[in-house]
């Protein structure tokens, strides 16, 4: 995330002449309002079934094609989505695969040794989709752990572990999830993912910035490799479909990320860097023609779907992709996963931290777009779970930068869209939502906020909780108390915790309470740092508001932990 839009294109986009010709038919207005027309350039000449690719014999694959591991996602009570991508040489264009479709077999078992197979099947890895595999397995038991793997010819993938969701009417005693975000490869190692893989979790929610479009040099930036050299094509900004595919090959080859995916089902949503920093709907950060950004967004969205454990309804058509969706875990919790990037109004006042004014406070400004916002508010009217969790991208609570009247707000966060935020909170109140938890990423720090009915009045009603997960690697090592810690905490009395280390947050939901544990590592510029719990907070069902929790020391002693916690008023 950078403070403002910059001028100039990162480099000449090497899109195909056919796509350029198609895109020139649509200006930005047509792109945003006539999605059917925009979908006409959905790479229609390169989708399975249109190119008539030949079929390759998987027995002739001579190198391990499972270099990017396996993943699962979007668990349902009787179904899971299994993912892999065939890529013998993931750092090369085409990943070392022929331009032919390949049949890939999958297995699902009750046990890690695959002695009790419960489902077998086959899926096609199409060259038009970069030989990615999305296998939807149905007919499974609810709320059960399964193990899975893939086969291509004589090659067998690493095994993964997943689990289905509870039945809609079930009342599970506990649900454990983690929230992660922001994993800039060039800023450090994905050490936090190695620890995440060892956690006992039902699901992981990735809240955006799965990759970054920025250049990665031959030594991996802050990773400072001495035992390898990365190819030169990584040392440029991603613009084309090939660029994005290669970048996913780089990121997904990281062993710690692969371990986390293999250990838990992921529920993913994007932010900006999967396409371009701080873009807003159809408005690019860079000063490029609308059709140029249209092509870039289409390329980025397609590569995102190819490389994530997403189901068929999320597959994009050109520059459009419906990523917002709803998951349910029995009567305990439901998750309204949002997309705060694709439909939003352009940032007011040129983006960055700015003094709020009529432009940012315009009631017509939207963060979610009309359709998604109505989907969220209408959905709450029928909510019947104890917890209503909203995984999304940018800071929801108000966040002033200084405790003086001359404060500024982030125009990229919900502070730049206060009328849209008010509509969401009013909708929750109208629907009788008592236990609202917002999960957020983006800002490379850990925050814990009380959500207030009136942020100008600290004594106003607390209407929910926001838990902000810090970054996996973005921002490099960070600090327990960043330089602006005193200003931010003094300016925002509803802020209960602020820590600038890397890591993730785990959230445990029961019928009585929600507990958040902020898990951090001391360094990511060198590998292998241990993980600690920086702070823990609890909010009781029916009584919104965060209270400092405790964490268990290794010897079993219950020890208060609050590295970065904000002292109570008067202290």
Coordinates of C-alpha atoms in Angstrom, one line a residue:
X1 CA 0.0 0.0 0.0
X2 CA 1.4 3.4 -0.9
X3 CA -0.1 6.8 0.0
X4 CA -1.2 8.0 -3.3
X5 CA -1.8 7.2 -6.9
X6 CA 1.3 7.6 -9.1
X7 CA 1.4 8.7 -12.7
X8 CA 2.8 6.7 -15.5
X9 CA 2.5 3.1 -16.6
X10 CA 4.9 0.6 -15.0
X11 CA 5.9 -0.6 -18.4
X12 CA 4.3 -1.2 -21.8
X13 CA 1.8 -4.0 -21.3
X14 CA 2.5 -6.9 -23.6
X15 CA -1.1 -8.0 -24.1
X16 CA -2.0 -9.9 -27.2
X17 CA -3.2 -7.8 -30.3
X18 CA -6.6 -9.6 -30.2
X19 CA -7.3 -8.6 -26.6
X20 CA -6.1 -5.0 -27.3
X21 CA -8.5 -4.8 -30.3
X22 CA -11.4 -6.1 -28.2
X23 CA -10.7 -3.8 -25.3
X24 CA -10.6 -0.6 -27.5
X25 CA -14.4 -1.1 -28.0
X26 CA -15.1 -0.3 -24.4
X27 CA -14.4 2.9 -22.5
X28 CA -14.5 3.0 -18.7
X29 CA -18.2 3.8 -18.6
X30 CA -19.0 0.8 -20.8
X31 CA -16.7 -1.4 -18.7
X32 CA -18.4 -0.5 -15.4
X33 CA -22.1 -0.4 -16.6
X34 CA -22.3 -3.0 -19.3
X35 CA -20.6 -6.0 -17.8
X36 CA -22.0 -8.3 -20.5
X37 CA -20.0 -6.3 -23.1
X38 CA -17.0 -6.3 -20.9
X39 CA -17.2 -10.1 -20.7
X40 CA -17.0 -10.3 -24.4
X41 CA -13.2 -10.0 -24.0
X42 CA -13.1 -12.8 -21.4
X43 CA -10.2 -14.4 -23.2
X44 CA -12.9 -16.2 -25.2
X45 CA -10.3 -17.5 -27.6
X46 CA -8.5 -19.1 -24.7
X47 CA -11.0 -20.9 -22.6
X48 CA -11.4 -24.7 -22.3
X49 CA -13.6 -26.0 -25.0
X50 CA -12.9 -23.3 -27.5
X51 CA -9.2 -24.0 -28.3
X52 CA -9.6 -27.7 -28.7
X53 CA -6.3 -28.5 -27.0
X54 CA -5.0 -32.0 -27.6
X55 CA -4.8 -34.4 -24.7
X56 CA -1.4 -35.4 -23.3
X57 CA -0.5 -38.7 -21.8
X58 CA 0.2 -38.0 -18.1
X59 CA 2.6 -41.0 -18.1
X60 CA 5.0 -38.9 -20.2
X61 CA 5.4 -36.2 -17.6
X62 CA 9.1 -36.7 -16.7
X63 CA 9.4 -34.1 -13.9
X64 CA 7.4 -33.7 -10.7
X65 CA 4.4 -31.6 -11.7
X66 CA 3.3 -30.9 -8.1
X67 CA 5.9 -28.3 -7.2
X68 CA 3.2 -25.8 -6.0
X69 CA 1.6 -28.2 -3.5
X70 CA -2.1 -28.6 -2.9
X71 CA -4.9 -26.6 -1.3
X72 CA -8.5 -26.8 -0.3
X73 CA -11.1 -24.2 0.2
X74 CA -14.6 -22.9 0.8
X75 CA -15.8 -25.9 3.0
X76 CA -19.5 -26.7 2.9
X77 CA -21.3 -29.3 5.1
X78 CA -21.0 -32.1 2.4
X79 CA -18.4 -30.7 0.1
X80 CA -14.9 -29.4 -0.3
X81 CA -13.0 -27.8 -3.1
X82 CA -9.5 -29.4 -3.9
X83 CA -6.9 -27.5 -5.8
X84 CA -3.5 -28.1 -7.4
X85 CA -1.6 -26.9 -10.5
X86 CA 0.7 -28.9 -12.7
X87 CA 4.0 -27.0 -12.9
X88 CA 7.2 -29.0 -13.3
X89 CA 9.1 -25.7 -13.8
X90 CA 7.0 -23.0 -12.2
X91 CA 9.5 -20.2 -12.8
X92 CA 9.3 -20.6 -16.6
X93 CA 6.5 -19.4 -18.9
X94 CA 4.2 -22.3 -19.4
X95 CA 5.6 -24.0 -16.2
X96 CA 7.2 -26.8 -18.2
X97 CA 3.9 -28.2 -19.4
X98 CA 2.8 -28.9 -23.0
X99 CA -0.1 -27.0 -24.6
X100 CA -2.3 -30.0 -24.0
X101 CA -4.9 -31.0 -21.4
X102 CA -4.0 -33.6 -18.8
X103 CA -6.2 -35.9 -16.8
X104 CA -5.4 -35.7 -13.1
X105 CA -6.8 -38.1 -10.5
X106 CA -7.7 -37.2 -7.0
X107 CA -8.3 -39.3 -3.8
X108 CA -10.0 -38.4 -0.6
X109 CA -9.5 -40.5 2.5
X110 CA -10.4 -40.7 6.2
X111 CA -6.8 -41.2 7.2
X112 CA -3.4 -39.7 6.4
X113 CA -2.1 -43.0 5.0
X114 CA -5.0 -43.3 2.5
X115 CA -6.0 -46.8 3.6
X116 CA -9.6 -45.8 3.9
X117 CA -10.5 -44.0 0.6
X118 CA -13.9 -42.5 0.6
X119 CA -14.0 -40.8 -2.8
X120 CA -12.0 -41.0 -6.0
X121 CA -12.3 -38.9 -9.1
X122 CA -10.7 -37.3 -12.1
X123 CA -10.4 -33.6 -13.3
X124 CA -8.9 -32.1 -16.3
X125 CA -6.0 -29.7 -16.1
X126 CA -6.5 -27.4 -19.1
X127 CA -3.6 -25.4 -20.7
X128 CA -6.0 -22.5 -21.1
X129 CA -6.3 -22.4 -17.3
X130 CA -2.5 -22.9 -16.8
X131 CA -3.1 -26.5 -15.9
X132 CA -4.8 -25.7 -12.7
X133 CA -7.2 -28.2 -11.1
X134 CA -10.4 -27.3 -9.2
X135 CA -12.1 -30.5 -8.1
X136 CA -15.4 -30.1 -6.2
X137 CA -15.9 -33.2 -4.1
X138 CA -19.5 -33.8 -2.9
X139 CA -21.4 -36.4 -0.9
X140 CA -19.2 -36.1 2.2
X141 CA -20.0 -36.2 5.9
X142 CA -20.5 -32.8 7.6
X143 CA -17.9 -31.5 10.1
X144 CA -15.3 -34.1 9.4
X145 CA -11.6 -34.1 8.7
X146 CA -10.4 -35.6 5.3
X147 CA -7.1 -36.2 3.7
X148 CA -6.5 -35.7 -0.1
X149 CA -3.9 -36.0 -2.8
X150 CA -3.6 -35.9 -6.6
X151 CA -2.0 -38.2 -9.2
X152 CA -0.7 -37.4 -12.6
X153 CA 0.8 -40.3 -14.4
X154 CA 3.3 -41.9 -12.0
X155 CA 3.6 -38.7 -9.9
X156 CA 1.8 -38.3 -6.5
X157 CA 1.2 -34.9 -4.9
X158 CA 1.9 -34.1 -1.3
X159 CA -1.1 -34.9 0.9
X160 CA -3.4 -32.2 2.2
X161 CA -5.7 -32.1 5.2
X162 CA -9.1 -30.5 5.0
X163 CA -12.5 -30.6 6.7
X164 CA -16.1 -30.0 5.9
X165 CA -18.4 -27.5 7.7
X166 CA -21.0 -28.5 10.2
X167 CA -24.6 -29.0 9.1
X168 CA -26.7 -25.8 9.0
X169 CA -28.7 -26.7 12.1
X170 CA -25.8 -28.1 14.1
X171 CA -24.5 -26.4 17.2
X172 CA -20.7 -27.0 17.3
X173 CA -19.1 -26.3 20.6
X174 CA -16.2 -24.4 19.1
X175 CA -14.9 -23.0 15.9
X176 CA -11.2 -22.1 15.5
X177 CA -10.1 -19.9 12.6
X178 CA -7.2 -17.8 11.6
X179 CA -7.0 -14.6 9.6
X180 CA -4.0 -13.7 7.5
X181 CA -3.1 -11.0 4.9
X182 CA -0.4 -9.3 3.0
X183 CA 2.5 -11.5 2.0
X184 CA 5.0 -9.5 0.1
X185 CA 7.6 -12.1 -1.0
X186 CA 10.3 -9.4 -1.4
X187 CA 9.8 -8.2 2.2
X188 CA 10.7 -11.4 3.9
X189 CA 10.2 -15.1 4.6
X190 CA 6.7 -16.6 5.2
X191 CA 7.8 -17.9 8.6
X192 CA 4.4 -17.2 10.2
X193 CA 2.8 -19.7 7.8
X194 CA 5.0 -22.5 9.1
X195 CA 3.6 -21.8 12.6
X196 CA 0.1 -21.5 11.2
X197 CA 0.4 -25.0 9.7
X198 CA 0.9 -26.4 13.2
X199 CA -2.2 -24.7 14.7
X200 CA -5.4 -26.6 15.3
X201 CA -7.8 -24.8 13.0
X202 CA -11.1 -25.3 11.1
X203 CA -10.3 -22.8 8.4
X204 CA -8.0 -19.9 7.4
X205 CA -9.4 -16.7 6.0
X206 CA -7.0 -14.9 3.7
X207 CA -8.0 -11.2 3.6
X208 CA -6.1 -10.0 0.6
X209 CA -2.7 -9.1 -0.9
X210 CA -1.9 -12.8 -1.5
X211 CA 0.8 -11.5 -3.9
X212 CA 2.3 -8.2 -4.9
X213 CA 2.7 -6.8 -8.3
X214 CA 6.0 -5.2 -7.5
X215 CA 9.4 -6.4 -8.9
X216 CA 11.3 -9.1 -7.1
X217 CA 15.1 -9.0 -7.7
X218 CA 17.4 -12.0 -8.3
X219 CA 18.1 -12.4 -4.5
X220 CA 14.4 -12.2 -3.4
X221 CA 14.6 -8.7 -2.0
X222 CA 14.8 -8.7 1.8
X223 CA 15.2 -12.5 1.8
X224 CA 18.7 -11.9 0.5
X225 CA 19.2 -15.3 -1.0
X226 CA 22.8 -16.5 -1.3
X227 CA 22.0 -20.0 -2.5
X228 CA 19.9 -19.2 -5.6
X229 CA 19.1 -16.6 -8.3
X230 CA 15.6 -15.8 -9.4
X231 CA 14.9 -15.3 -13.1
X232 CA 15.1 -11.8 -14.4
X233 CA 11.4 -11.8 -15.5
X234 CA 10.4 -11.5 -11.8
X235 CA 12.3 -8.2 -11.6
X236 CA 9.5 -6.2 -13.2
X237 CA 5.9 -5.2 -12.3
X238 CA 3.2 -7.7 -13.2
X239 CA 0.9 -6.5 -16.0
X240 CA 0.1 -9.4 -18.4
X241 CA -1.5 -12.8 -17.8
X242 CA 1.9 -14.4 -18.1
X243 CA 3.3 -12.0 -15.6
X244 CA 0.7 -12.8 -13.0
X245 CA 0.9 -16.6 -13.6
X246 CA 4.7 -16.5 -13.1
X247 CA 4.3 -14.5 -9.9
X248 CA 1.9 -17.0 -8.5
X249 CA 4.5 -19.7 -9.4
X250 CA 7.1 -17.8 -7.3
X251 CA 4.8 -17.2 -4.3
X252 CA 3.2 -20.6 -4.2
X253 CA 6.5 -22.4 -4.4
X254 CA 7.3 -21.1 -0.9
X255 CA 7.5 -24.1 1.4
X256 CA 5.9 -22.4 4.4
X257 CA 2.9 -21.2 2.3
X258 CA 2.5 -24.7 0.9
X259 CA 2.6 -26.2 4.4
X260 CA -0.2 -23.9 5.5
X261 CA -2.4 -24.7 2.5
X262 CA -1.8 -28.4 3.0
X263 CA -2.8 -28.2 6.7
X264 CA -6.0 -26.2 6.5
X265 CA -8.8 -25.2 4.1
X266 CA -8.5 -21.6 3.0
X267 CA -11.3 -19.0 2.3
X268 CA -9.8 -16.3 0.2
X269 CA -10.7 -12.8 -0.9
X270 CA -8.5 -10.2 -2.5
X271 CA -7.4 -6.7 -1.9
X272 CA -5.5 -4.4 -4.3
X273 CA -2.1 -5.9 -4.9
X274 CA -3.4 -9.0 -6.6
X275 CA -4.0 -6.6 -9.4
X276 CA -2.5 -3.1 -8.8
X277 CA -1.9 -1.0 -5.7
X278 CA -4.9 0.9 -4.5
X279 CA -7.0 0.6 -7.7
X280 CA -10.7 1.5 -7.2
X281 CA -13.2 -0.3 -9.2
X282 CA -12.4 0.6 -12.8
X283 CA -10.0 3.3 -11.9
X284 CA -6.3 2.3 -12.0
X285 CA -3.5 3.7 -9.9
X286 CA -1.5 4.4 -13.0
X287 CA -2.4 7.0 -15.6
X288 CA -3.2 4.5 -18.4
X289 CA -6.1 4.3 -20.9
X290 CA -9.2 2.6 -19.5
X291 CA -8.9 -0.4 -21.9
X292 CA -5.3 -0.9 -20.7
X293 CA -6.4 -1.3 -17.1
X294 CA -9.4 -3.4 -18.3
X295 CA -7.0 -5.9 -19.7
X296 CA -4.7 -5.9 -16.7
X297 CA -7.6 -6.5 -14.3
X298 CA -8.9 -9.3 -16.5
X299 CA -5.4 -10.9 -16.5
X300 CA -5.1 -10.5 -12.7
X301 CA -8.5 -11.9 -11.9
X302 CA -8.0 -14.9 -14.2
X303 CA -4.6 -15.8 -12.7
X304 CA -6.1 -15.3 -9.2
X305 CA -8.9 -17.9 -9.8
X306 CA -6.4 -20.3 -11.5
X307 CA -4.2 -20.3 -8.4
X308 CA -6.8 -20.3 -5.6
X309 CA -9.0 -23.0 -4.1
X310 CA -12.2 -21.4 -5.5
X311 CA -15.4 -23.0 -6.8
X312 CA -16.8 -22.6 -10.3
X313 CA -19.2 -19.7 -9.4
X314 CA -16.1 -17.6 -8.7
X315 CA -14.5 -18.1 -12.1
X316 CA -14.2 -14.7 -13.8
X317 CA -15.5 -13.5 -17.1
X318 CA -13.0 -11.0 -18.4
X319 CA -12.5 -8.2 -15.9
X320 CA -15.4 -9.3 -13.7
X321 CA -15.4 -11.8 -10.9
X322 CA -18.0 -12.3 -8.1
X323 CA -15.8 -13.0 -5.1
X324 CA -18.3 -12.0 -2.4
X325 CA -20.1 -15.0 -1.0
X326 CA -21.4 -16.5 2.2
X327 CA -20.3 -19.6 4.3
X328 CA -22.0 -21.0 7.3
X329 CA -20.7 -23.2 10.2
X330 CA -23.8 -24.5 11.8
X331 CA -25.8 -22.3 14.1
X332 CA -22.5 -21.0 15.6
X333 CA -21.2 -18.6 12.9
X334 CA -21.7 -17.4 9.4
X335 CA -19.2 -15.5 7.2
X336 CA -20.1 -12.8 4.7
X337 CA -16.9 -12.6 2.7
X338 CA -16.7 -9.2 1.1
X339 CA -14.9 -7.6 -1.9
X340 CA -14.1 -4.0 -1.1
X341 CA -12.0 -3.4 -4.2
X342 CA -13.9 -4.3 -7.4
X343 CA -16.9 -2.1 -7.0
X344 CA -15.8 0.9 -4.9
X345 CA -15.9 4.6 -5.8
X346 CA -12.5 6.2 -6.5
X347 CA -10.6 7.3 -3.4
X348 CA -11.4 10.9 -2.4
X349 CA -8.8 13.7 -2.5
X350 CA -6.3 11.6 -4.5
X351 CA -6.0 8.8 -2.0
X352 CA -3.7 8.5 1.0
X353 CA -4.1 10.1 4.4
X354 CA -6.1 13.3 3.9
X355 CA -8.3 15.7 5.8
X356 CA -11.9 14.5 5.4
X357 CA -14.4 16.8 3.7
X358 CA -17.4 17.0 1.4
X359 CA -15.9 14.7 -1.2
X360 CA -15.1 11.8 1.1
X361 CA -18.4 12.3 3.0
X362 CA -20.6 12.3 0.0
X363 CA -23.5 9.9 0.7
X364 CA -23.4 8.5 -2.8
X365 CA -19.9 7.1 -2.3
X366 CA -19.8 3.3 -2.1
X367 CA -17.3 0.8 -0.9
X368 CA -19.2 -2.4 -1.9
X369 CA -21.3 -1.3 -4.8
X370 CA -25.1 -1.3 -4.7
X371 CA -25.6 -5.0 -5.4
X372 CA -23.1 -6.3 -2.9
X373 CA -24.2 -3.9 -0.2
X374 CA -27.8 -4.9 -0.6
X375 CA -26.8 -8.6 -0.6
X376 CA -25.0 -8.1 2.7
X377 CA -27.8 -6.1 4.4
X378 CA -30.6 -8.4 3.1
X379 CA -28.7 -11.4 4.2
X380 CA -28.5 -10.2 7.8
X381 CA -32.3 -10.1 8.0
X382 CA -32.4 -13.9 8.0
X383 CA -29.3 -14.4 10.1
X384 CA -29.8 -17.0 12.8
X385 CA -26.3 -17.8 14.0
X386 CA -24.6 -16.7 17.2
X387 CA -21.8 -14.9 15.5
X388 CA -21.9 -12.9 12.3
X389 CA -18.4 -12.5 10.9
X390 CA -17.4 -10.2 8.0
X391 CA -14.0 -11.1 6.5
X392 CA -13.0 -8.1 4.4
X393 CA -10.0 -6.0 3.4
X394 CA -9.5 -2.5 4.7
X395 CA -9.8 -0.9 8.2
X396 CA -13.5 -0.5 9.1
X397 CA -13.3 1.4 12.4
X398 CA -12.5 5.1 12.3
X399 CA -8.8 5.7 12.6
X400 CA -7.5 9.2 13.2
X401 CA -3.8 9.7 12.7
X402 CA -3.2 12.3 15.5
X403 CA -5.2 13.3 18.7
X404 CA -5.7 16.9 17.5
X405 CA -8.3 18.7 15.5
X406 CA -6.0 18.7 12.5
X407 CA -6.3 14.9 12.1
X408 CA -6.3 13.0 8.8
X409 CA -8.0 9.8 7.8
X410 CA -7.1 7.1 5.3
X411 CA -9.0 7.6 2.1
X412 CA -8.4 4.0 1.0
X413 CA -10.1 2.6 4.2
X414 CA -13.7 2.8 5.3
X415 CA -12.8 6.3 6.7
X416 CA -12.9 7.5 3.1
X417 CA -16.4 6.1 2.7
X418 CA -18.1 7.0 6.0
X419 CA -21.6 7.0 4.6
X420 CA -21.1 3.5 3.3
X421 CA -19.9 2.4 6.7
X422 CA -22.9 4.0 8.4
X423 CA -25.2 2.1 6.0
X424 CA -23.6 -1.2 7.0
X425 CA -23.8 -0.5 10.7
X426 CA -27.4 0.8 10.4
X427 CA -28.2 -2.4 8.5
X428 CA -26.7 -4.6 11.2
X429 CA -28.7 -2.7 13.8
X430 CA -32.0 -3.0 11.8
X431 CA -31.5 -6.7 11.4
X432 CA -30.8 -7.2 15.2
X433 CA -27.3 -8.4 14.7
X434 CA -25.8 -8.6 18.2
X435 CA -22.5 -10.3 17.7
X436 CA -20.8 -8.6 14.8
X437 CA -17.1 -9.4 14.2
X438 CA -15.2 -7.7 11.3
X439 CA -12.0 -9.4 10.2
X440 CA -9.6 -7.1 8.3
X441 CA -6.2 -7.1 6.7
X442 CA -4.3 -4.6 4.5
X443 CA -2.4 -2.4 7.0
X444 CA 0.5 -4.6 8.1
X445 CA -0.2 -4.2 11.8
X446 CA -2.5 -5.9 14.3
X447 CA -5.4 -3.9 15.7
X448 CA -8.3 -4.6 18.0
X449 CA -11.2 -2.2 17.8
X450 CA -14.5 -1.7 19.5
X451 CA -17.0 -0.6 16.8
X452 CA -19.0 2.3 18.1
X453 CA -22.4 3.6 17.2
X454 CA -20.9 7.1 17.2
X455 CA -17.1 7.2 16.8
X456 CA -17.2 10.9 18.0
X457 CA -18.5 9.8 21.3
X458 CA -16.4 7.2 23.1
X459 CA -19.3 6.6 25.5
X460 CA -21.7 5.6 22.7
X461 CA -22.9 2.1 22.3
X462 CA -20.4 -0.6 21.2
X463 CA -22.0 -2.4 18.3
X464 CA -19.3 -4.9 17.4
X465 CA -15.7 -5.8 17.2
X466 CA -13.0 -5.5 14.6
X467 CA -9.9 -7.7 14.6
X468 CA -7.2 -6.7 12.2
X469 CA -4.6 -9.3 11.2
X470 CA -1.1 -8.1 10.6
X471 CA 0.9 -9.0 7.6
X472 CA 2.6 -12.3 6.9
X473 CA 5.7 -10.5 5.5
X474 CA 4.8 -7.1 4.2
X475 CA 6.6 -4.3 6.0
X476 CA 9.6 -6.5 6.8
X477 CA 10.3 -7.1 10.5
X478 CA 8.2 -4.3 12.0
X479 CA 8.1 -3.4 15.7
X480 CA 6.0 -4.1 18.7
X481 CA 5.2 -0.3 18.9
X482 CA 5.5 1.4 15.6
X483 CA 6.7 5.1 15.5
X484 CA 3.1 6.4 15.4
X485 CA 1.9 4.1 18.3
X486 CA 1.3 7.0 20.8
X487 CA -0.5 9.2 18.3
X488 CA -2.8 6.5 17.0
X489 CA -3.7 5.1 20.4
X490 CA -4.4 8.5 21.9
X491 CA -6.5 9.6 18.9
X492 CA -8.7 6.5 18.9
X493 CA -10.1 5.6 22.3
X494 CA -12.0 2.6 20.8
X495 CA -8.6 1.1 19.8
X496 CA -7.7 -1.6 22.3
X497 CA -4.5 -3.0 20.7
X498 CA -1.9 -2.0 18.2
X499 CA 1.2 -4.0 17.3
X500 CA 3.5 -3.8 14.3
X501 CA 5.1 -7.2 14.1
X502 CA 4.4 -9.8 11.4
X503 CA 2.2 -12.9 12.0
X504 CA -1.5 -13.8 12.1
X505 CA -4.5 -13.8 14.4
X506 CA -6.5 -16.8 15.6
X507 CA -10.1 -16.5 16.6
X508 CA -11.9 -19.0 18.7
X509 CA -15.7 -18.8 18.6
X510 CA -18.0 -20.6 21.1
X511 CA -21.6 -20.0 22.0
X512 CA -20.5 -17.8 24.9
X513 CA -17.6 -15.8 23.6
X514 CA -15.1 -14.9 20.9
X515 CA -11.4 -14.9 21.7
X516 CA -8.7 -13.4 19.5
X517 CA -5.0 -14.3 19.9
X518 CA -2.5 -12.1 18.1
X519 CA 0.4 -14.4 17.1
X520 CA 3.6 -12.7 16.0
X521 CA 7.2 -13.4 15.0
X522 CA 10.1 -11.2 15.8
X523 CA 11.7 -11.3 12.3
X524 CA 10.9 -12.2 8.7
X525 CA 14.1 -10.9 7.0
X526 CA 15.8 -14.0 8.5
X527 CA 14.1 -17.4 8.5
X528 CA 13.0 -19.5 11.5
X529 CA 11.8 -17.0 14.1
X530 CA 9.6 -18.5 16.9
X531 CA 6.0 -17.4 17.3
X532 CA 4.6 -15.8 20.4
X533 CA 1.2 -14.5 21.5
X534 CA 1.4 -10.7 21.7
X535 CA -2.0 -10.3 23.2
X536 CA -5.4 -11.9 23.7
X537 CA -8.8 -10.4 23.8
X538 CA -12.3 -11.7 24.5
X539 CA -15.7 -10.4 23.6
X540 CA -18.8 -12.0 25.2
X541 CA -21.8 -13.0 23.2
X542 CA -24.6 -10.5 23.6
X543 CA -22.2 -8.0 25.2
X544 CA -20.0 -6.3 22.5
X545 CA -16.7 -4.9 23.6
X546 CA -13.2 -6.2 23.9
X547 CA -11.6 -7.3 27.2
X548 CA -8.0 -8.2 27.6
X549 CA -7.6 -11.9 27.8
X550 CA -4.7 -14.1 28.9
X551 CA -2.5 -16.6 27.2
X552 CA -1.0 -19.8 28.5
X553 CA 2.7 -19.8 29.2
X554 CA 4.6 -23.0 28.2
X555 CA 4.4 -24.4 31.8
X556 CA 0.6 -24.0 31.8
X557 CA 0.6 -20.8 33.9
X558 CA -2.0 -18.3 32.8
X559 CA -0.1 -15.1 32.0
X560 CA -1.5 -11.7 30.9
X561 CA 0.0 -10.7 27.6
X562 CA -0.5 -7.2 26.1
X563 CA 2.5 -6.2 23.9
X564 CA 1.1 -3.2 22.2
X565 CA -2.2 -3.2 24.2
X566 CA -3.6 0.2 24.8
X567 CA -3.7 1.2 28.5
X568 CA -7.2 1.9 29.9
X569 CA -8.2 5.5 30.2
X570 CA -6.6 7.2 33.1
X571 CA -3.5 5.2 33.2

